[in-house]
Coordinates of N, CA and C in Angstrom, one line a residue:
Q173 N 0.8 -1.2 0.0 CA 0.0 0.0 0.0 C 0.9 1.2 0.0
V174 N 0.4 2.3 -0.7 CA 1.0 3.6 -0.7 C 0.0 4.6 -0.3
Q175 N 0.4 5.5 0.6 CA -0.4 6.6 1.0 C 0.1 7.9 0.4
L176 N -0.8 8.7 0.0 CA -0.5 10.0 -0.7 C -1.2 11.1 0.0
V177 N -0.5 12.1 0.4 CA -1.2 13.3 1.1 C -0.8 14.6 0.3
E178 N -1.8 15.3 -0.2 CA -1.5 16.5 -0.9 C -1.6 17.7 0.1
S179 N -0.9 18.8 -0.2 CA -1.1 20.0 0.5 C -0.7 21.2 -0.4
G180 N -1.0 22.4 0.0 CA -0.6 23.6 -0.7 C -1.7 24.3 -1.5
G181 N -2.9 23.7 -1.5 CA -4.0 24.3 -2.2 C -4.4 25.6 -1.5
G182 N -5.3 26.4 -2.2 CA -5.8 27.6 -1.6 C -6.4 28.5 -2.7
L183 N -6.6 29.7 -2.3 CA -7.2 30.7 -3.1 C -6.1 31.7 -3.6
V184 N -6.1 31.9 -4.9 CA -5.1 32.8 -5.5 C -5.7 33.6 -6.6
Q185 N -5.2 34.8 -6.8 CA -5.7 35.6 -7.9 C -5.2 35.2 -9.3
A186 N -5.9 35.4 -10.3 CA -5.4 35.1 -11.7 C -4.0 35.8 -11.9
G187 N -3.1 35.0 -12.5 CA -1.8 35.4 -12.7 C -0.8 35.1 -11.6
G188 N -1.4 34.6 -10.5 CA -0.6 34.2 -9.3 C 0.0 32.8 -9.4
S189 N 0.6 32.4 -8.3 CA 1.3 31.1 -8.3 C 0.9 30.3 -7.0
L190 N 1.1 29.0 -7.1 CA 0.9 28.2 -6.0 C 1.8 27.0 -6.2
R191 N 2.2 26.4 -5.1 CA 3.0 25.1 -5.2 C 2.3 24.0 -4.4
L192 N 1.9 23.0 -5.0 CA 1.3 21.8 -4.4 C 2.4 20.8 -4.1
S193 N 2.1 20.1 -3.0 CA 3.0 19.0 -2.6 C 2.2 17.7 -2.4
C194 N 2.9 16.6 -2.7 CA 2.3 15.3 -2.5 C 3.3 14.4 -1.8
A195 N 3.1 14.1 -0.6 CA 4.0 13.3 0.2 C 3.5 11.8 0.1
A196 N 4.4 10.9 -0.2 CA 4.1 9.5 -0.3 C 4.7 8.7 0.8
S197 N 4.0 7.8 1.3 CA 4.5 6.9 2.4 C 4.0 5.5 2.2
G198 N 4.6 4.6 2.9 CA 4.2 3.2 2.7 C 5.2 2.5 1.8
R199 N 4.7 1.6 0.9 CA 5.6 0.9 0.0 C 6.1 1.7 -1.2
T200 N 6.7 2.8 -0.9 CA 7.1 3.7 -2.0 C 8.2 3.1 -2.8
F201 N 9.0 2.1 -2.3 CA 10.1 1.6 -3.1 C 9.6 1.0 -4.4
S202 N 8.4 0.6 -4.4 CA 7.9 -0.1 -5.6 C 7.3 0.9 -6.7
S203 N 7.3 2.1 -6.3 CA 6.7 3.1 -7.2 C 7.7 3.6 -8.2
Y204 N 7.3 3.9 -9.5 CA 8.2 4.4 -10.5 C 7.7 5.7 -11.1
A205 N 6.5 6.1 -10.8 CA 6.0 7.3 -11.4 C 4.9 7.9 -10.6
M206 N 4.8 9.2 -10.7 CA 3.8 10.0 -10.0 C 3.1 10.9 -11.0
G207 N 1.8 11.2 -10.7 CA 1.1 12.1 -11.6 C 0.2 13.0 -10.8
W208 N -0.2 14.1 -11.4 CA -1.2 15.1 -10.9 C -2.3 15.1 -11.9
F209 N -3.5 15.1 -11.3 CA -4.7 15.2 -12.0 C -5.6 16.3 -11.4
R210 N -6.6 16.8 -12.1 CA -7.5 17.8 -11.5 C -8.9 17.5 -12.0
Q211 N -9.8 17.9 -11.2 CA -11.2 17.8 -11.6 C -12.0 19.0 -11.2
A212 N -12.6 19.7 -12.1 CA -13.4 20.9 -11.9 C -14.8 20.5 -11.7
P213 N -15.6 21.3 -11.0 CA -17.1 20.9 -10.9 C -17.7 20.6 -12.2
G214 N -18.4 19.5 -12.3 CA -19.2 19.2 -13.5 C -18.3 18.7 -14.6
K215 N -17.0 18.5 -14.4 CA -16.1 18.1 -15.5 C -15.5 16.8 -15.1
E216 N -14.9 16.1 -16.2 CA -14.2 14.9 -16.0 C -12.8 15.2 -15.4
R217 N -12.3 14.2 -14.7 CA -10.9 14.3 -14.2 C -10.0 14.4 -15.4
E218 N -9.0 15.3 -15.3 CA -8.1 15.4 -16.4 C -6.6 15.3 -15.9
F219 N -5.8 14.8 -16.8 CA -4.4 14.7 -16.5 C -3.7 16.1 -16.5
V220 N -2.8 16.3 -15.6 CA -2.1 17.6 -15.5 C -0.6 17.4 -15.9
A221 N 0.0 16.5 -15.1 CA 1.5 16.3 -15.3 C 1.9 15.0 -14.6
A222 N 3.1 14.5 -15.0 CA 3.6 13.3 -14.4 C 5.1 13.3 -14.4
I223 N 5.7 12.5 -13.6 CA 7.2 12.5 -13.5 C 7.6 11.1 -13.0
T224 N 8.7 10.6 -13.5 CA 9.3 9.4 -13.1 C 10.2 9.6 -11.9
W225 N 10.2 8.7 -11.0 CA 11.1 8.8 -9.8 C 12.5 8.7 -10.2
S226 N 12.9 7.8 -11.0 CA 14.3 7.6 -11.3 C 15.0 8.6 -12.2
G227 N 14.5 8.7 -13.4 CA 15.1 9.7 -14.3 C 14.6 11.1 -14.2
G228 N 13.5 11.3 -13.5 CA 12.9 12.6 -13.5 C 12.3 13.1 -14.8
N229 N 11.9 12.2 -15.6 CA 11.3 12.5 -16.9 C 9.9 13.1 -16.6
T230 N 9.6 14.2 -17.3 CA 8.4 14.9 -17.0 C 7.4 14.9 -18.3
Y231 N 6.2 15.0 -18.0 CA 5.1 15.0 -19.0 C 4.0 16.0 -18.6
Y232 N 3.5 16.7 -19.5 CA 2.5 17.7 -19.2 C 1.3 17.7 -20.2
A233 N 0.2 18.1 -19.7 CA -1.0 18.4 -20.5 C -0.7 19.7 -21.3
D234 N -1.2 19.8 -22.5 CA -1.0 21.0 -23.3 C -1.5 22.2 -22.6
S235 N -2.6 22.0 -21.8 CA -3.2 23.2 -21.2 C -2.3 23.8 -20.1
V236 N -1.3 23.1 -19.6 CA -0.5 23.7 -18.5 C 0.9 23.8 -18.9
K237 N 1.3 23.3 -20.1 CA 2.7 23.4 -20.5 C 3.2 24.8 -20.5
G238 N 4.4 25.0 -20.0 CA 4.9 26.3 -19.9 C 4.5 27.1 -18.7
R239 N 3.5 26.7 -18.0 CA 3.0 27.4 -16.8 C 3.2 26.6 -15.5
F240 N 3.1 25.3 -15.6 CA 3.3 24.4 -14.5 C 4.6 23.6 -14.6
T241 N 5.2 23.3 -13.4 CA 6.4 22.5 -13.4 C 6.2 21.4 -12.4
I242 N 6.4 20.2 -12.7 CA 6.4 19.1 -11.8 C 7.8 18.7 -11.4
S243 N 8.1 18.4 -10.2 CA 9.4 18.0 -9.7 C 9.3 17.0 -8.6
R244 N 10.4 16.4 -8.2 CA 10.4 15.4 -7.1 C 11.6 15.5 -6.3
D245 N 11.4 15.1 -5.0 CA 12.5 15.0 -4.1 C 12.5 13.6 -3.6
N246 N 13.4 12.8 -4.2 CA 13.4 11.4 -3.8 C 13.7 11.1 -2.4
A247 N 14.5 11.9 -1.8 CA 14.8 11.7 -0.3 C 13.6 11.9 0.6
K248 N 12.7 12.8 0.1 CA 11.5 13.1 0.9 C 10.3 12.3 0.4
N249 N 10.5 11.5 -0.6 CA 9.3 10.9 -1.3 C 8.2 11.8 -1.5
T250 N 8.5 13.0 -2.1 CA 7.6 14.0 -2.3 C 7.7 14.6 -3.7
V251 N 6.5 14.8 -4.3 CA 6.4 15.4 -5.6 C 5.7 16.7 -5.5
Y252 N 6.2 17.7 -6.3 CA 5.7 19.0 -6.3 C 5.1 19.4 -7.6
L253 N 4.1 20.3 -7.5 CA 3.6 20.9 -8.7 C 3.6 22.4 -8.5
Q254 N 4.5 23.1 -9.2 CA 4.6 24.5 -9.2 C 3.7 25.1 -10.3
M255 N 2.7 25.8 -9.9 CA 1.8 26.4 -10.8 C 1.9 27.9 -10.9
G256 N 2.1 28.4 -12.1 CA 2.3 29.8 -12.3 C 1.3 30.3 -13.4
S257 N 1.2 31.6 -13.5 CA 0.3 32.2 -14.5 C -1.1 31.6 -14.4
L258 N -1.6 31.5 -13.2 CA -2.8 30.7 -13.0 C -4.0 31.5 -13.6
K259 N -4.9 30.7 -14.1 CA -6.1 31.2 -14.7 C -7.4 30.7 -14.0
P260 N -8.5 31.4 -14.1 CA -9.7 30.9 -13.4 C -10.0 29.5 -13.8
E261 N -9.7 29.1 -15.1 CA -10.1 27.8 -15.5 C -9.2 26.7 -14.9
D262 N -8.1 27.1 -14.1 CA -7.3 26.1 -13.4 C -8.0 25.7 -12.1
T263 N -9.1 26.4 -11.7 CA -9.8 26.0 -10.5 C -10.3 24.6 -10.6
A264 N -9.9 23.8 -9.5 CA -10.2 22.4 -9.5 C -9.7 21.8 -8.2
V265 N -10.1 20.6 -8.0 CA -9.5 19.8 -7.0 C -8.3 19.0 -7.6
Y266 N -7.1 19.2 -7.1 CA -5.9 18.6 -7.6 C -5.5 17.4 -6.8
T267 N -5.3 16.3 -7.5 CA -5.1 15.0 -6.8 C -3.8 14.4 -7.3
C268 N -3.0 13.9 -6.5 CA -1.8 13.2 -6.9 C -2.0 11.7 -7.0
A269 N -1.3 11.0 -7.8 CA -1.5 9.6 -8.0 C -0.1 8.9 -8.2
N270 N -0.1 7.6 -8.0 CA 1.1 6.9 -7.9 C 1.0 5.6 -8.7
R271 N 2.1 5.3 -9.4 CA 2.1 4.0 -10.2 C 3.1 3.0 -9.7
V272 N 2.6 1.8 -9.4 CA 3.5 0.8 -8.9 C 3.5 -0.5 -9.8
Q273 N 2.4 -0.7 -10.5 CA 2.2 -1.9 -11.2 C 2.8 -1.8 -12.6
G274 N 3.1 -2.9 -13.2 CA 3.5 -3.0 -14.6 C 4.9 -2.5 -14.8
R275 N 5.2 -2.2 -16.1 CA 6.5 -1.8 -16.5 C 6.5 -0.3 -16.9
I276 N 7.5 0.4 -16.5 CA 7.6 1.8 -16.9 C 7.5 2.1 -18.4
I277 N 8.1 1.1 -19.1 CA 8.1 1.3 -20.6 C 6.7 1.3 -21.1
D278 N 5.8 0.6 -20.5 CA 4.4 0.5 -20.9 C 3.6 1.8 -20.4
W279 N 3.9 2.2 -19.2 CA 3.3 3.3 -18.6 C 3.6 4.6 -19.4
V280 N 4.8 4.7 -19.9 CA 5.2 5.9 -20.6 C 4.3 6.1 -21.9
R281 N 3.9 5.0 -22.5 CA 3.1 5.1 -23.7 C 1.8 5.7 -23.5
T282 N 1.2 5.6 -22.3 CA -0.1 6.2 -22.0 C 0.0 7.3 -20.9
R283 N 0.3 7.0 -19.7 CA 0.6 7.9 -18.6 C -0.4 8.9 -18.2
S284 N -1.4 9.2 -19.1 CA -2.3 10.3 -18.8 C -3.7 9.9 -18.4
G285 N -3.9 8.6 -18.3 CA -5.3 8.1 -17.9 C -5.3 7.7 -16.5
S286 N -6.5 7.7 -15.9 CA -6.7 7.4 -14.5 C -6.3 5.9 -14.3
A287 N -6.5 5.1 -15.3 CA -6.1 3.7 -15.2 C -4.6 3.4 -15.1
D288 N -3.8 4.4 -15.4 CA -2.4 4.3 -15.4 C -1.8 4.5 -14.0
Y289 N -2.6 4.7 -13.0 CA -2.2 4.9 -11.7 C -2.9 4.0 -10.7
D290 N -2.2 3.7 -9.6 CA -2.7 2.7 -8.7 C -3.2 3.2 -7.4
Y291 N -2.6 4.3 -6.9 CA -3.0 4.8 -5.6 C -3.2 6.3 -5.8
W292 N -4.2 6.8 -5.0 CA -4.6 8.2 -5.2 C -4.7 8.9 -3.8
G293 N -4.4 10.2 -3.8 CA -4.6 11.0 -2.6 C -6.0 11.5 -2.5
Q294 N -6.3 12.3 -1.5 CA -7.6 12.8 -1.3 C -7.9 14.1 -2.0
G295 N -6.8 14.8 -2.5 CA -7.0 16.0 -3.3 C -6.9 17.2 -2.4
T296 N -6.5 18.3 -3.1 CA -6.5 19.6 -2.5 C -7.1 20.7 -3.4
Q297 N -7.9 21.5 -2.8 CA -8.7 22.5 -3.7 C -7.8 23.7 -4.0
V298 N -7.9 24.0 -5.3 CA -7.2 25.2 -5.8 C -8.3 26.1 -6.4
N299 N -8.4 27.3 -6.0 CA -9.4 28.3 -6.5 C -8.6 29.5 -7.0
V300 N -8.9 29.8 -8.3 CA -8.2 31.0 -8.9 C -9.3 32.0 -9.2
S301 N -9.2 33.2 -8.6 CA -10.2 34.2 -8.8 C -9.8 35.2 -10.0
S302 N -10.8 35.7 -10.7 CA -10.5 36.6 -11.8 C -10.3 38.0 -11.4

C-alpha cells in the first residue's frame, strides 16, 4: 500500500502562483511514477502532469505546458507541482497519484489516464479568482 497526502492548495488571484506538494509513504520503493490530475465541478478528471522517480522525466498536458512544473525530491518521497500564471479555468481539486504496477516502458506510452495509476490521494482544492 502507498499513502499519498496533498497540501498547498488555496485561493489565489489570476496570474498568481501556488505550489502543491504530494507526500508518499508506505511501500514507496515499488513506485516508479507519480502524476497530478485535476477535476473541476461538473467536469471529468483530467491529467495535468507526471514524473518518473528515477530519471525525473516529465510529461505535461498541453493546457498547462509552460505554466506548471512538476518536480520530485526522492529523499523526501515528495512530488511538487509549481503552478504559475494561474487562470480561473485552473480552478479544480488537484489530486496526486502513484504508479507501482506494470512496467515503466508501458506506462510511458499512456501515462495520462486514470487507469495508469494505482494509488490516489484525497485531493487539495485550488481556487483561482479573476
